[in-house]
PDB file of C-alpha atoms and ligand atoms in Angstrom:
ATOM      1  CA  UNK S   1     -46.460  32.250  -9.823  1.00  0.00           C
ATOM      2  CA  UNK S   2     -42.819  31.757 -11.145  1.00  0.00           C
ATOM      3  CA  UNK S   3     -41.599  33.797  -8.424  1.00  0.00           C
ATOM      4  CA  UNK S   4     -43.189  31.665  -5.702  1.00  0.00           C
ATOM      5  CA  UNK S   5     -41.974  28.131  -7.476  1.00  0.00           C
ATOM      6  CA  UNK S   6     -38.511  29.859  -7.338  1.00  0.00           C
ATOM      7  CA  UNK S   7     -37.437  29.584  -3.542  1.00  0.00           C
ATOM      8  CA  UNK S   8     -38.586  26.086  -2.749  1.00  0.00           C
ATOM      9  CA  UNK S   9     -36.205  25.361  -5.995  1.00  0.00           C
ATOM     10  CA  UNK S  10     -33.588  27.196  -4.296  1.00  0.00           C
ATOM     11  CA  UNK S  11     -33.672  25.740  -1.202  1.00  0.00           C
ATOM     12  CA  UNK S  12     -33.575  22.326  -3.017  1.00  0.00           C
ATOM     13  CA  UNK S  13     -30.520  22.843  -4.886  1.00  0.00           C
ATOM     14  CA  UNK S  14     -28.821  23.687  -2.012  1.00  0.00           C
ATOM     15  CA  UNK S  15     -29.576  20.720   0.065  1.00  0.00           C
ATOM     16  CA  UNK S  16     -28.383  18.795  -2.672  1.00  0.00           C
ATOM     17  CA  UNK S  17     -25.133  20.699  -2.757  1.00  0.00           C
ATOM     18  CA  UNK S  18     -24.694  19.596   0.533  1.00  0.00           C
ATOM     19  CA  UNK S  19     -25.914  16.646   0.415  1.00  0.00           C
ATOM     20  CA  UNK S  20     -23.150  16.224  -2.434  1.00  0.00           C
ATOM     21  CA  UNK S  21     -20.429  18.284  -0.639  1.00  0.00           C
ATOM     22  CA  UNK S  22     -20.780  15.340   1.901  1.00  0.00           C
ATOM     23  CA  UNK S  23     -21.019  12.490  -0.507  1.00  0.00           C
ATOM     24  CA  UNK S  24     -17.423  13.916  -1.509  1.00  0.00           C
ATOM     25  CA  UNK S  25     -15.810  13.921   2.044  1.00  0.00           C
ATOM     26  CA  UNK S  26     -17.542  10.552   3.178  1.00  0.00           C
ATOM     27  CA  UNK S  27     -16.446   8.542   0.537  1.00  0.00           C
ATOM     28  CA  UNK S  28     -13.482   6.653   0.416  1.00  0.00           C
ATOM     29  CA  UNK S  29     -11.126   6.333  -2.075  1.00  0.00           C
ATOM     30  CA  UNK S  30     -11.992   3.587  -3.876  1.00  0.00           C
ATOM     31  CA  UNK S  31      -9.864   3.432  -7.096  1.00  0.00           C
ATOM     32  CA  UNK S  32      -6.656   2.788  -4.836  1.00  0.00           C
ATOM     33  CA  UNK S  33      -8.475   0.343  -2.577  1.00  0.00           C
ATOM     34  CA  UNK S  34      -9.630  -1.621  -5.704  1.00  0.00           C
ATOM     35  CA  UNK S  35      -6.237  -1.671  -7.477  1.00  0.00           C
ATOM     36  CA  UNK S  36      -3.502  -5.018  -7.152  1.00  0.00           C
ATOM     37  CA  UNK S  37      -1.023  -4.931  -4.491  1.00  0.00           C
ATOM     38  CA  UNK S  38       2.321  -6.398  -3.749  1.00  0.00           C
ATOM     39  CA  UNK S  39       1.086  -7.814  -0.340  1.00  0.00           C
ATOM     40  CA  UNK S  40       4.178 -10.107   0.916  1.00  0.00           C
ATOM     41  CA  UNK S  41       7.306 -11.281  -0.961  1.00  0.00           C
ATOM     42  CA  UNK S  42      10.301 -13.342  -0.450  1.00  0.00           C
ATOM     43  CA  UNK S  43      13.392 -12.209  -0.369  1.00  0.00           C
ATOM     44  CA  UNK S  44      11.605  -9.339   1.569  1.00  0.00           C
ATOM     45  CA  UNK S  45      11.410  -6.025   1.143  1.00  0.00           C
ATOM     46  CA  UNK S  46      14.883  -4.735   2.962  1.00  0.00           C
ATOM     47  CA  UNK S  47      15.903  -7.651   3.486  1.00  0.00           C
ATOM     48  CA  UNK S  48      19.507  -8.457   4.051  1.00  0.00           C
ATOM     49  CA  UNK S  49      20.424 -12.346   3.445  1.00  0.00           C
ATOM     50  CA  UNK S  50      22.903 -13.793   4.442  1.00  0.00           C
ATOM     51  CA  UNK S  51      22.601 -17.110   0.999  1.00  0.00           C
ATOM     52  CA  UNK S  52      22.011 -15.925  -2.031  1.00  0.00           C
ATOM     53  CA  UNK S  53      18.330 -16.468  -2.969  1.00  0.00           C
ATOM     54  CA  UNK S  54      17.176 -19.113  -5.712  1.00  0.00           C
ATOM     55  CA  UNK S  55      13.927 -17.615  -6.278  1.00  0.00           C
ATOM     56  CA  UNK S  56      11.694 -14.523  -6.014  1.00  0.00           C
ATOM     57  CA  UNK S  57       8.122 -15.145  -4.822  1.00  0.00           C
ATOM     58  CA  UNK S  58       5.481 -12.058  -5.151  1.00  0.00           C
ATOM     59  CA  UNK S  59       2.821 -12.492  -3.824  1.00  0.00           C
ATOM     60  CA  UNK S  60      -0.739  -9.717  -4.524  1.00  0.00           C
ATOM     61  CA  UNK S  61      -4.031  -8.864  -2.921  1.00  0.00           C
ATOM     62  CA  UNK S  62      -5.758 -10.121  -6.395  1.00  0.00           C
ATOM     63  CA  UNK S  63      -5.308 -13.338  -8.463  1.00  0.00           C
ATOM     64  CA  UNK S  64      -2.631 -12.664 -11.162  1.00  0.00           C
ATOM     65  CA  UNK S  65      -2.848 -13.475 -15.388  1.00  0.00           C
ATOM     66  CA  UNK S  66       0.308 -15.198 -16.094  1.00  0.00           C
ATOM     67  CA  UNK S  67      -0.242 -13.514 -19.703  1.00  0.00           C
ATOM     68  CA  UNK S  68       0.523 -10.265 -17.500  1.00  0.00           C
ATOM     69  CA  UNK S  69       2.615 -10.918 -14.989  1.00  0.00           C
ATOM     70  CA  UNK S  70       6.517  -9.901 -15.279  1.00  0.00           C
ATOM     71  CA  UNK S  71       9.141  -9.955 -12.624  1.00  0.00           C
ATOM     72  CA  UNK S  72      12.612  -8.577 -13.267  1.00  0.00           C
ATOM     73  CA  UNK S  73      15.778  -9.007 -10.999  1.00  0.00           C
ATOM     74  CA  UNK S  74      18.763  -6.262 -11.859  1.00  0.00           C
ATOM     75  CA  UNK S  75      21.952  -5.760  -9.742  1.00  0.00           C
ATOM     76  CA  UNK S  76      23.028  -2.536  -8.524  1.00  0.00           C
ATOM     77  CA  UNK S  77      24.513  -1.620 -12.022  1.00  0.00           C
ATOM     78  CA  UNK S  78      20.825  -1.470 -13.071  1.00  0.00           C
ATOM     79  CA  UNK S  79      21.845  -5.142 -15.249  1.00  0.00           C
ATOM     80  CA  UNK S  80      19.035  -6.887 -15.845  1.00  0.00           C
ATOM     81  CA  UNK S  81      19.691 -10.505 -13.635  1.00  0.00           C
ATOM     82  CA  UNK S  82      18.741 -13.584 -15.889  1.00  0.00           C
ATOM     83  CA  UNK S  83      15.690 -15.697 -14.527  1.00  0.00           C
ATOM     84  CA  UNK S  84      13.161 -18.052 -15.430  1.00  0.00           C
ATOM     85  CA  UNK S  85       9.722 -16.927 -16.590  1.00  0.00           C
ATOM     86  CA  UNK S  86       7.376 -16.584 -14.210  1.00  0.00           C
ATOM     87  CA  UNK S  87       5.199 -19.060 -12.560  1.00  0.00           C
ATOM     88  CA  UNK S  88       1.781 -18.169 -12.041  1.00  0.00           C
ATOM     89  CA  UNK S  89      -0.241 -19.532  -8.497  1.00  0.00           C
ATOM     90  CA  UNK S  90      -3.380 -17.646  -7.858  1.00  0.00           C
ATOM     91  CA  UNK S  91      -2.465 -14.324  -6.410  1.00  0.00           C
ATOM     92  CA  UNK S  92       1.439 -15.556  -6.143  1.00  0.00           C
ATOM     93  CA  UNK S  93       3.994 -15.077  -9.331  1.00  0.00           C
ATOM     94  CA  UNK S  94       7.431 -17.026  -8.760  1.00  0.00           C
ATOM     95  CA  UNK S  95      10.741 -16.512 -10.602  1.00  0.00           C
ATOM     96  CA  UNK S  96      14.123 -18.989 -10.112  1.00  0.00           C
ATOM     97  CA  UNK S  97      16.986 -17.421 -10.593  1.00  0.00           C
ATOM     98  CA  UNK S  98      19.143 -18.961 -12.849  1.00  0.00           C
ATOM     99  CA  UNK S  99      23.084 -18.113 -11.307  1.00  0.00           C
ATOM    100  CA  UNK S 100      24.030 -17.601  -7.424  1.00  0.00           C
ATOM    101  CA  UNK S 101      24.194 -14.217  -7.047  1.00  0.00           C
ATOM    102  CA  UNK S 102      27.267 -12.212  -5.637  1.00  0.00           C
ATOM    103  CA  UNK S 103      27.128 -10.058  -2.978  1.00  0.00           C
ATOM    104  CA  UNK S 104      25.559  -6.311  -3.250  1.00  0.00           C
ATOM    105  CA  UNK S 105      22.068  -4.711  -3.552  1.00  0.00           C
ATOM    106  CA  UNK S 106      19.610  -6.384  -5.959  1.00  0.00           C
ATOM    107  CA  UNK S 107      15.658  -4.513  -7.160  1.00  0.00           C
ATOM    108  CA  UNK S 108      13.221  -6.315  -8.040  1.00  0.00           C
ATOM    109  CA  UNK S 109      10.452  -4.550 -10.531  1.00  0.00           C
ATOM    110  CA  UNK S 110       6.845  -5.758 -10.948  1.00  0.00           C
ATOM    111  CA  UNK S 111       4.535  -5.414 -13.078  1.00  0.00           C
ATOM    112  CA  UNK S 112       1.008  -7.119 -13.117  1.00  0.00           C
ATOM    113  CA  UNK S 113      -2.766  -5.822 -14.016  1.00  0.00           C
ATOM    114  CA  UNK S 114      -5.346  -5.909 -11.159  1.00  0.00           C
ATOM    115  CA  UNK S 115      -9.163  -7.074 -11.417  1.00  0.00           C
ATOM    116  CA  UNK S 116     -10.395  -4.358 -13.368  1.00  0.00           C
ATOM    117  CA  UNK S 117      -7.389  -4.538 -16.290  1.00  0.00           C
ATOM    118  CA  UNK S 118      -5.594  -1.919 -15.131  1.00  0.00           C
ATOM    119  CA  UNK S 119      -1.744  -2.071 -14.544  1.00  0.00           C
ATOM    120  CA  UNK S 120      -0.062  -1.473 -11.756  1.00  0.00           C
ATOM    121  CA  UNK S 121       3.903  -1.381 -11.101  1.00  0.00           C
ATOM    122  CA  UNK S 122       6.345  -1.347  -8.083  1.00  0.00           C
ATOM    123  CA  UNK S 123       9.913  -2.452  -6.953  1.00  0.00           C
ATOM    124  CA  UNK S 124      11.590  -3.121  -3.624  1.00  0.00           C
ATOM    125  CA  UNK S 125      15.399  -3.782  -2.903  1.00  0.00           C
ATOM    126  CA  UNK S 126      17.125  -6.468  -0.894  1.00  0.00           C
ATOM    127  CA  UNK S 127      20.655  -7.021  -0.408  1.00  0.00           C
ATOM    128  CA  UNK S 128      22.958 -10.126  -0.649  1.00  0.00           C
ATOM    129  CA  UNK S 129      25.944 -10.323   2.199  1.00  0.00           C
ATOM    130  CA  UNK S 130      26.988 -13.575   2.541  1.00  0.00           C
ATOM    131  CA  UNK S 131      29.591 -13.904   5.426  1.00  0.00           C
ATOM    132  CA  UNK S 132      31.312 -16.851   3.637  1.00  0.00           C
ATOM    133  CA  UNK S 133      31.420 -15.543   0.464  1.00  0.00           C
ATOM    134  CA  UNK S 134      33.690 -12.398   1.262  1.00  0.00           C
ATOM    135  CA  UNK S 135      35.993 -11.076   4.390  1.00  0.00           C
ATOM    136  CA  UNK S 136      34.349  -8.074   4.621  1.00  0.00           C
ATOM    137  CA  UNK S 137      32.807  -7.649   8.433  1.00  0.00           C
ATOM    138  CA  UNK S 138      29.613  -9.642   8.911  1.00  0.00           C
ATOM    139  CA  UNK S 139      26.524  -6.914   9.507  1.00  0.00           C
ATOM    140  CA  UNK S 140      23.828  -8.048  11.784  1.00  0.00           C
ATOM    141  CA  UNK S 141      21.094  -9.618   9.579  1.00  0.00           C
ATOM    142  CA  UNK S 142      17.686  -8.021   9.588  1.00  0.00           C
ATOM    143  CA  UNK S 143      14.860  -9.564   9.974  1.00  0.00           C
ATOM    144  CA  UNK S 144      13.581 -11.422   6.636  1.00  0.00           C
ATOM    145  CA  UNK S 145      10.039 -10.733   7.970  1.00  0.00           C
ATOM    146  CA  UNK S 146       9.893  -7.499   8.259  1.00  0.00           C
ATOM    147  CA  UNK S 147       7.083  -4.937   6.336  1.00  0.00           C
ATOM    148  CA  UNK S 148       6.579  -4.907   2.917  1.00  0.00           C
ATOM    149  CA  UNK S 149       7.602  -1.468   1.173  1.00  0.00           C
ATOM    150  CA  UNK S 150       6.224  -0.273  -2.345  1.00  0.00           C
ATOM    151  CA  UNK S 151       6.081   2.219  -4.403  1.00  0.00           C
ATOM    152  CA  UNK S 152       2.207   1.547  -4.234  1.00  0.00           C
ATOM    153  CA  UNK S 153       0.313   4.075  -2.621  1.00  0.00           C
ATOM    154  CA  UNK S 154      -1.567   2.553   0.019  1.00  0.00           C
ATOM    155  CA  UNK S 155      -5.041   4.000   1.985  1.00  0.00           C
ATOM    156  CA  UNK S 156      -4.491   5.511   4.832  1.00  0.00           C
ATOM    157  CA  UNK S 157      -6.812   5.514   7.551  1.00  0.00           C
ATOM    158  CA  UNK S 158      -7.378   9.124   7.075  1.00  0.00           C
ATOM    159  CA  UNK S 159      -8.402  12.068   8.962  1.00  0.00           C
ATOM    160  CA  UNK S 160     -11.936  10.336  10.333  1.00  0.00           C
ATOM    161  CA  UNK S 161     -10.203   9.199  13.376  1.00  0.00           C
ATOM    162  CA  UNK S 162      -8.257  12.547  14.274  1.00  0.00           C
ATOM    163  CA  UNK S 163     -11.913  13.789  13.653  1.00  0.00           C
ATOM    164  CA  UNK S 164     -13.209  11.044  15.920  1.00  0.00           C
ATOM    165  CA  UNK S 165     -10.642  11.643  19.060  1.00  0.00           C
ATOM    166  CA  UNK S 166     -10.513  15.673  18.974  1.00  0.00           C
ATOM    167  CA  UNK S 167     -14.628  15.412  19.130  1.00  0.00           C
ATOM    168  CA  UNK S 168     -14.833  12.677  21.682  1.00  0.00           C
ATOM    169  CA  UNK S 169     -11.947  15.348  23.463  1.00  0.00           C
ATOM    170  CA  UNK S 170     -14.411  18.188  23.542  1.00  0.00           C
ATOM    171  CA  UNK S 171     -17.782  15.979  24.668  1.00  0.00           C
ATOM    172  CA  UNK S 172     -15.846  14.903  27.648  1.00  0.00           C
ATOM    173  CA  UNK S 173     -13.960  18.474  28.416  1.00  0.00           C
ATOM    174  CA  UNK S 174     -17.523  20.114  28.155  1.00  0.00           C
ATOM    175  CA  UNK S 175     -19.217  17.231  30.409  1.00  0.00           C
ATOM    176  CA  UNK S 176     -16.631  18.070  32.875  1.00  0.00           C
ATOM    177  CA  UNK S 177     -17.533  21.818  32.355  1.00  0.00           C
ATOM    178  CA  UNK S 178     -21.297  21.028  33.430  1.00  0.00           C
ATOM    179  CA  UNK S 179     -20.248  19.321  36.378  1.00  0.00           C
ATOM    180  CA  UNK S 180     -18.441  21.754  37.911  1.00  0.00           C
ATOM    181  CA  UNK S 181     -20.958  24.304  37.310  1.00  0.00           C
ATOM    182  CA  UNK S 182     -24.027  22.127  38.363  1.00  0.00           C
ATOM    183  CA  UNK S 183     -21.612  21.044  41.825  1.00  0.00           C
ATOM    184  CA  UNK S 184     -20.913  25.005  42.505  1.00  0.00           C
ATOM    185  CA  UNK S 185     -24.767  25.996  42.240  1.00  0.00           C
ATOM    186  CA  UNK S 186     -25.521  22.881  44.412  1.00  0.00           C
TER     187      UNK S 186
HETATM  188 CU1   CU F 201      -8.389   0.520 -12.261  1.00  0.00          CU
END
């Protein structure tokens, strides 16, 4: 009686084992997708101006708390670049920056909490190479618009659609297969 209750047991446990295995590979990762992000900011990521900038606008996927939102300019020398505090706008945090800066590379460090409390941190670089402001040979400015790079990890599509194209890759190579096969016996 035990013995014969056993298998069907068995074979449920291992449907659900698969079932799970599958849960695990279909599901997407979610933690990352439900974290802040830097989404656009101005100066821009990389970008190489040619005027100093007079503020720093950041602006994230989620609404921001001003009560958690800091934003800090340094120079190349790591020196910490004095600025106002920052203004909060929905999902947009704004600095001014209180002197003109000098030419060289300047990093700007982030720090806010997304939706569900947790904190998340990033920095991006721009440089400053005003033509008026020194001799040195004028480098052809990049765009201002260009992508926004973090330290953020950001969701890939993943390997679904490399999935998708090498089995849409063997349908159609063993269609053509059948063809020839069904055209030689005809
Ligand atoms: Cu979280």
């Amino acid at each position: 009686m035990t013995a014969r209750s056993r298998r069907p047991n068995a074979a449920v446990a291992g449907v659900a084992a698969l079932l799970a295995a599958v849960a695990v590979l279909v599901a997407p990762a979610a933690p990352a997708a439900a974290h802040n992000t830097l989404r656009a900011s101005d100066p821009a990521a990389a970008a190489r101006l040619t005027a100093p900038p007079t503020r720093i606008s950041l602006t994230f996927l989620q609404k921001l708390d001003p009560a958690f939102t800091t934003i800090v300019l340094s120079d190349a020398g790591r020196r910490k670049i004095p600025t106002g505090a920052p203004v909060v706008a929905d999902a947009t945090g704004t600095v001014t920056i209180d002197q003109s800066l000098a030419d060289g590379a300047y990093t700007v460090a982030y720090r806010v909490v997304s939706a569900d409390g947790h904190p998340v941190q990033g920095s991006y670089s721009f440089t400053v190479d005003d033509p008026t402001a020194s001799p040195a040979p004028a480098v052809p400015t990049a765009s201002a618009a260009g992508p926004v790079t973090s330290s953020g990890r950001s969701a890939g599509p993943g390997p679904w659609p490399l999935a998708a194209g090498a089995l849409l890759v063997i349908v159609v190579a063993g269609g053509v297969v059948l063809l020839r096969r069904r055209r030689a016996t005809a």
